[in-house]
Amino acid sequence: MTGKHNPASSAEAEVRIGLIAGVAAYSLWGVFPIYLKAIDDVSAFEILAHRILWSVPFGALLIALRHQWLEVRTALVSWRVIGLLAISALAISGNWLIYVWAVIHDRVLEASLGYYINPLMYVAAGVFILGERLRRAQIIAVILAAAGVTVLTIGAGVFPWVSLSLAVLFTLYGYLRKTTPVGAMPGLFIETTLLSPLALIYLFMIVNAGSAVFLGQSTGKDILLILAGPVTVVPLVLFALSARRLRLSTLGFLQYIGPTLQFILGLYYGEAFTTYHAICFGLIWTALAIFSIDAARTNRAERLAKAV
């Protein structure tokens, strides 16, 4: 038996790699506020410009290492694909800008709420965009989430635009990327390349005006801003490795690692957590529990049906 290939052990190894990569990706997204707090004296627009700009060379390096240039060229010969990626680039850059602004202005809890809402926003998008019908558990989950947002809006007296904007923009981005025939890394490379002229123009303007932190304070700060590229790209690559190896139901559970770590960091940074926040998050967490259990049962039923 020595030397023979074992399909079962090979499949288990692939799942193990996928699980490690998935946990790592969502954990990195979860602790991202720590990086942003280290550069919170930099404006959100300047940080966004650096995320875009430094993602291009780092992304190019990874594409070369993974031999994905053919996929990039294939995408670039289609005006439809380029158009969809241009729109998705605007969506993700808007998401990045709001998230960065929220963290450096001590609103990490609101940001985490946005990513808790995100899975339920996908459900809403399925109803309004794709005309899908909701199961009873999904209806209950959406109602509970809406109630949570309403409680926070009325109790805090401020509409949670940060949370909802992050959820809506990321849902739009996810929908566009799902329907665009290009892989995760090649797609991100094209998106950031399309945005890079705007980022370069903005950085040139603020450097020329003397208001830029980059090249104006310290080498350490410059290095941190350059690291915005790897910090942006690495979790996405890990996620792509995970998504190819794990079931969607498993990925669905893993995605709560990110906002949970963000939530913990928000409390650590001393952000206000009122009774209304507690009720809102409680309702959202209950909605996600119902949603996740229903998704797991549905996936199990579908697998059993296929096995028969």
Coordinates of C-alpha atoms in Angstrom, one line a residue:
M1 CA 0.0 0.0 0.0
T2 CA 3.0 2.3 0.4
G3 CA 3.3 5.0 -2.2
K4 CA -0.4 4.7 -3.3
H5 CA -2.4 7.9 -3.4
N6 CA -5.2 8.0 -0.8
P7 CA -8.1 10.3 -2.2
A8 CA -9.7 10.5 1.3
S9 CA -6.6 11.7 3.1
S10 CA -5.9 14.1 0.2
A11 CA -9.4 15.6 0.5
E12 CA -9.0 15.9 4.3
A13 CA -5.7 17.7 3.8
E14 CA -7.3 20.1 1.3
V15 CA -10.1 20.9 3.8
R16 CA -7.6 21.4 6.6
I17 CA -5.7 23.9 4.4
G18 CA -8.9 25.6 3.5
L19 CA -9.9 25.9 7.2
I20 CA -6.5 27.3 8.3
A21 CA -6.6 29.8 5.4
G22 CA -10.2 30.8 6.1
V23 CA -9.6 31.3 9.9
A24 CA -6.4 33.3 9.1
A25 CA -8.2 35.5 6.5
Y26 CA -11.1 36.4 8.8
S27 CA -8.8 36.9 11.8
L28 CA -6.6 39.3 9.8
W29 CA -9.8 41.2 8.8
G30 CA -10.9 41.1 12.4
V31 CA -7.7 42.7 13.8
F32 CA -7.3 45.2 10.9
P33 CA -8.4 48.1 13.3
I34 CA -5.1 47.6 15.2
Y35 CA -3.2 48.5 12.0
L36 CA -5.4 51.5 11.3
K37 CA -5.1 52.8 14.9
A38 CA -1.3 52.9 14.4
I39 CA -1.9 55.4 11.6
D40 CA -5.0 57.2 12.9
D41 CA -3.3 60.5 12.4
V42 CA -3.5 60.0 8.7
S43 CA -6.7 61.1 6.9
A44 CA -9.0 58.3 5.6
F45 CA -8.6 59.5 2.0
E46 CA -4.8 59.3 2.2
I47 CA -5.0 55.8 3.8
L48 CA -7.4 54.7 1.0
A49 CA -5.0 56.1 -1.6
H50 CA -2.2 54.0 -0.2
R51 CA -4.3 50.9 0.1
I52 CA -5.1 51.2 -3.6
L53 CA -1.6 52.2 -4.8
W54 CA 0.5 49.7 -2.9
S55 CA -2.0 46.9 -3.7
V56 CA -1.0 47.1 -7.4
P57 CA 2.7 46.1 -7.2
F58 CA 2.1 43.6 -4.4
G59 CA -0.8 42.1 -6.3
A60 CA 1.3 41.9 -9.5
L61 CA 4.0 39.9 -7.5
L62 CA 1.4 37.4 -6.2
I63 CA -0.2 37.0 -9.7
A64 CA 3.3 36.3 -11.1
L65 CA 4.0 33.7 -8.4
R66 CA 0.6 32.1 -9.0
H67 CA 0.9 32.2 -12.8
Q68 CA -2.4 34.1 -13.2
W69 CA -1.3 36.6 -15.9
L70 CA -3.3 34.7 -18.5
E71 CA -6.5 35.2 -16.4
V72 CA -5.7 38.9 -16.1
R73 CA -5.3 39.2 -19.9
T74 CA -8.5 37.2 -20.6
A75 CA -10.4 39.6 -18.4
L76 CA -8.9 42.7 -20.0
V77 CA -10.0 41.8 -23.5
S78 CA -13.7 42.0 -22.4
W79 CA -15.2 45.5 -22.1
R80 CA -18.1 44.0 -20.2
V81 CA -15.7 42.5 -17.6
I82 CA -13.7 45.7 -17.4
G83 CA -17.0 47.7 -16.9
L84 CA -18.2 45.4 -14.1
L85 CA -14.8 45.5 -12.4
A86 CA -14.8 49.3 -12.6
I87 CA -18.2 49.4 -10.8
S88 CA -17.0 46.8 -8.2
A89 CA -13.9 48.9 -7.7
L90 CA -16.0 51.9 -6.8
A91 CA -18.1 49.8 -4.4
I92 CA -15.1 48.3 -2.6
S93 CA -13.2 51.6 -2.4
G94 CA -16.3 53.2 -0.9
N95 CA -16.5 50.4 1.6
W96 CA -12.7 50.8 2.4
L97 CA -13.1 54.5 2.9
I98 CA -16.0 54.3 5.3
Y99 CA -14.4 51.5 7.2
V100 CA -11.1 53.4 7.6
W101 CA -13.0 56.6 8.6
A102 CA -15.0 54.7 11.2
V103 CA -12.0 53.1 12.8
I104 CA -9.9 56.2 13.1
H105 CA -12.9 58.1 14.4
D106 CA -13.5 55.5 17.2
R107 CA -16.5 53.8 15.6
V108 CA -15.2 50.3 15.4
L109 CA -18.4 48.9 17.0
E110 CA -20.5 50.4 14.2
A111 CA -18.2 48.9 11.7
S112 CA -18.4 45.5 13.3
L113 CA -22.2 45.8 13.2
G114 CA -22.1 46.4 9.5
Y115 CA -20.3 43.1 8.9
Y116 CA -22.7 41.2 11.2
I117 CA -25.5 42.6 9.1
N118 CA -23.8 41.7 5.8
P119 CA -25.0 38.0 5.5
L120 CA -28.6 39.1 6.1
M121 CA -28.1 41.9 3.5
Y122 CA -27.2 39.2 1.0
V123 CA -30.5 37.6 1.7
A124 CA -32.3 40.9 1.1
A125 CA -30.4 41.4 -2.1
G126 CA -31.5 37.9 -3.3
V127 CA -35.1 38.9 -2.7
F128 CA -35.0 42.4 -4.3
I129 CA -32.5 41.8 -7.1
L130 CA -32.9 38.1 -8.0
G131 CA -36.5 37.6 -7.0
E132 CA -35.7 34.8 -4.5
R133 CA -38.3 33.6 -2.0
L134 CA -37.3 33.5 1.7
R135 CA -37.8 30.6 4.0
R136 CA -39.6 31.2 7.3
A137 CA -36.4 31.2 9.3
Q138 CA -34.8 33.7 6.9
I139 CA -37.9 36.0 7.2
I140 CA -37.6 35.9 11.0
A141 CA -33.8 36.6 10.9
V142 CA -34.3 39.7 8.6
I143 CA -37.1 41.0 10.8
L144 CA -34.9 40.7 13.9
A145 CA -32.0 42.4 12.2
A146 CA -34.3 45.3 11.1
A147 CA -35.6 45.5 14.7
G148 CA -32.1 45.8 16.0
V149 CA -31.1 48.6 13.6
T150 CA -34.4 50.4 14.5
V151 CA -33.7 50.1 18.3
L152 CA -30.2 51.6 17.8
T153 CA -31.5 54.4 15.6
I154 CA -34.2 55.4 18.0
G155 CA -32.2 54.8 21.2
A156 CA -29.0 56.5 20.0
G157 CA -30.9 59.2 18.1
V158 CA -28.5 58.7 15.1
F159 CA -29.1 56.6 12.0
P160 CA -26.4 53.9 11.9
W161 CA -25.2 55.0 8.4
V162 CA -21.7 53.5 8.9
S163 CA -23.0 50.0 9.6
L164 CA -25.6 50.0 6.8
S165 CA -23.3 51.7 4.2
L166 CA -20.6 49.1 4.9
A167 CA -23.1 46.2 4.6
V168 CA -24.7 47.6 1.4
L169 CA -21.5 48.4 -0.4
F170 CA -19.9 45.0 0.5
T171 CA -23.1 43.2 -0.6
L172 CA -23.0 45.1 -3.9
Y173 CA -19.3 44.3 -4.3
G174 CA -19.9 40.6 -3.5
Y175 CA -22.8 40.4 -6.0
L176 CA -20.8 42.1 -8.8
R177 CA -17.8 39.9 -8.2
K178 CA -19.9 36.7 -8.1
T179 CA -21.4 37.6 -11.5
T180 CA -18.0 38.7 -13.1
P181 CA -16.0 35.8 -14.6
V182 CA -12.6 36.6 -13.0
G183 CA -10.8 35.2 -10.0
A184 CA -10.3 36.9 -6.7
M185 CA -6.7 38.0 -7.1
P186 CA -6.8 38.9 -10.8
G187 CA -10.0 40.8 -10.2
L188 CA -8.6 42.8 -7.2
F189 CA -5.4 43.6 -9.3
I190 CA -7.5 45.0 -12.1
E191 CA -9.8 46.9 -9.7
T192 CA -6.8 48.6 -7.9
T193 CA -5.1 49.2 -11.2
L194 CA -8.2 51.1 -12.5
L195 CA -8.3 53.1 -9.3
S196 CA -4.6 53.8 -9.1
P197 CA -4.5 56.9 -11.4
L198 CA -7.0 58.6 -9.0
A199 CA -4.9 57.5 -6.0
L200 CA -1.7 58.8 -7.6
I201 CA -3.3 62.2 -8.5
Y202 CA -4.6 62.6 -5.0
L203 CA -1.3 61.7 -3.3
F204 CA 0.6 64.0 -5.7
M205 CA -1.8 66.9 -4.8
I206 CA -1.5 66.5 -1.0
V207 CA 2.3 65.9 -1.1
N208 CA 2.7 69.0 -3.2
A209 CA 0.4 71.0 -0.8
G210 CA 2.5 69.8 2.1
S211 CA -0.5 68.2 3.9
A212 CA 0.5 64.5 3.3
V213 CA 1.8 62.3 6.2
F214 CA 3.7 60.2 3.7
L215 CA 7.2 61.4 3.2
G216 CA 6.5 64.2 5.7
Q217 CA 6.8 62.7 9.1
S218 CA 8.9 59.6 9.7
T219 CA 10.3 56.5 8.0
G220 CA 8.3 54.3 10.3
K221 CA 5.0 55.9 9.3
D222 CA 6.0 55.7 5.6
I223 CA 6.6 51.9 6.0
L224 CA 3.2 51.4 7.7
L225 CA 1.5 53.2 4.8
I226 CA 3.4 51.1 2.2
L227 CA 2.3 48.0 4.1
A228 CA -1.3 49.0 3.3
G229 CA -0.9 47.0 0.1
P230 CA 0.1 43.6 1.7
V231 CA -2.4 44.2 4.5
T232 CA -5.2 44.6 1.9
V233 CA -4.1 41.8 -0.4
V234 CA -2.9 38.9 1.9
P235 CA -6.3 38.3 3.6
L236 CA -8.0 38.2 0.2
V237 CA -5.6 35.6 -1.1
L238 CA -6.1 33.5 2.0
F239 CA -9.8 33.8 1.5
A240 CA -9.6 32.7 -2.1
L241 CA -7.6 29.6 -1.0
S242 CA -10.2 28.9 1.6
A243 CA -13.3 29.4 -0.7
R244 CA -12.0 26.8 -3.2
R245 CA -11.6 24.1 -0.5
L246 CA -14.5 24.6 2.0
R247 CA -18.3 24.4 1.7
L248 CA -20.2 27.6 1.7
S249 CA -21.9 26.7 5.0
T250 CA -18.4 26.4 6.6
L251 CA -17.4 29.7 5.2
G252 CA -20.6 31.2 6.5
F253 CA -19.7 30.3 10.0
L254 CA -16.1 31.5 9.7
Q255 CA -17.2 34.9 8.4
Y256 CA -18.4 35.9 11.9
I257 CA -14.7 35.7 13.2
G258 CA -14.0 39.1 11.6
P259 CA -16.8 41.2 13.1
T260 CA -16.5 39.4 16.5
L261 CA -12.8 40.4 16.8
Q262 CA -13.7 43.9 15.7
F263 CA -16.4 44.0 18.3
I264 CA -14.0 43.0 21.0
L265 CA -11.5 45.6 19.9
G266 CA -14.2 48.3 19.9
L267 CA -14.8 47.5 23.6
Y268 CA -11.1 47.4 24.3
Y269 CA -10.7 50.9 22.8
G270 CA -13.3 52.1 25.2
E271 CA -16.1 52.9 22.7
A272 CA -19.5 53.6 24.2
F273 CA -21.7 50.5 24.6
T274 CA -25.1 51.5 25.8
T275 CA -28.2 49.4 26.6
Y276 CA -29.5 50.2 23.0
H277 CA -26.2 48.8 21.6
A278 CA -26.7 45.7 23.7
I279 CA -30.3 45.2 22.5
C280 CA -29.3 45.8 18.9
F281 CA -26.3 43.4 18.9
G282 CA -28.4 40.9 20.8
L283 CA -31.1 40.9 18.1
I284 CA -28.5 40.8 15.3
W285 CA -26.7 37.8 17.0
T286 CA -30.1 36.0 17.5
A287 CA -30.9 36.6 13.8
L288 CA -27.5 35.3 12.7
A289 CA -27.9 32.2 14.9
I290 CA -31.3 31.4 13.3
F291 CA -29.9 32.2 9.8
S292 CA -26.9 30.0 10.3
I293 CA -28.8 27.0 11.7
D294 CA -31.3 27.2 8.9
A295 CA -28.5 27.4 6.3
A296 CA -26.8 24.4 7.8
R297 CA -30.0 22.3 7.9
T298 CA -30.8 23.3 4.3
N299 CA -27.3 22.4 3.0
R300 CA -27.5 19.1 4.9
A301 CA -31.0 18.3 3.4
E302 CA -29.7 19.1 -0.1
R303 CA -26.6 16.9 0.3
L304 CA -28.8 14.0 1.5
A305 CA -31.2 14.5 -1.4
K306 CA -28.3 14.3 -3.9
A307 CA -26.9 11.2 -2.2
V308 CA -30.2 9.3 -2.7

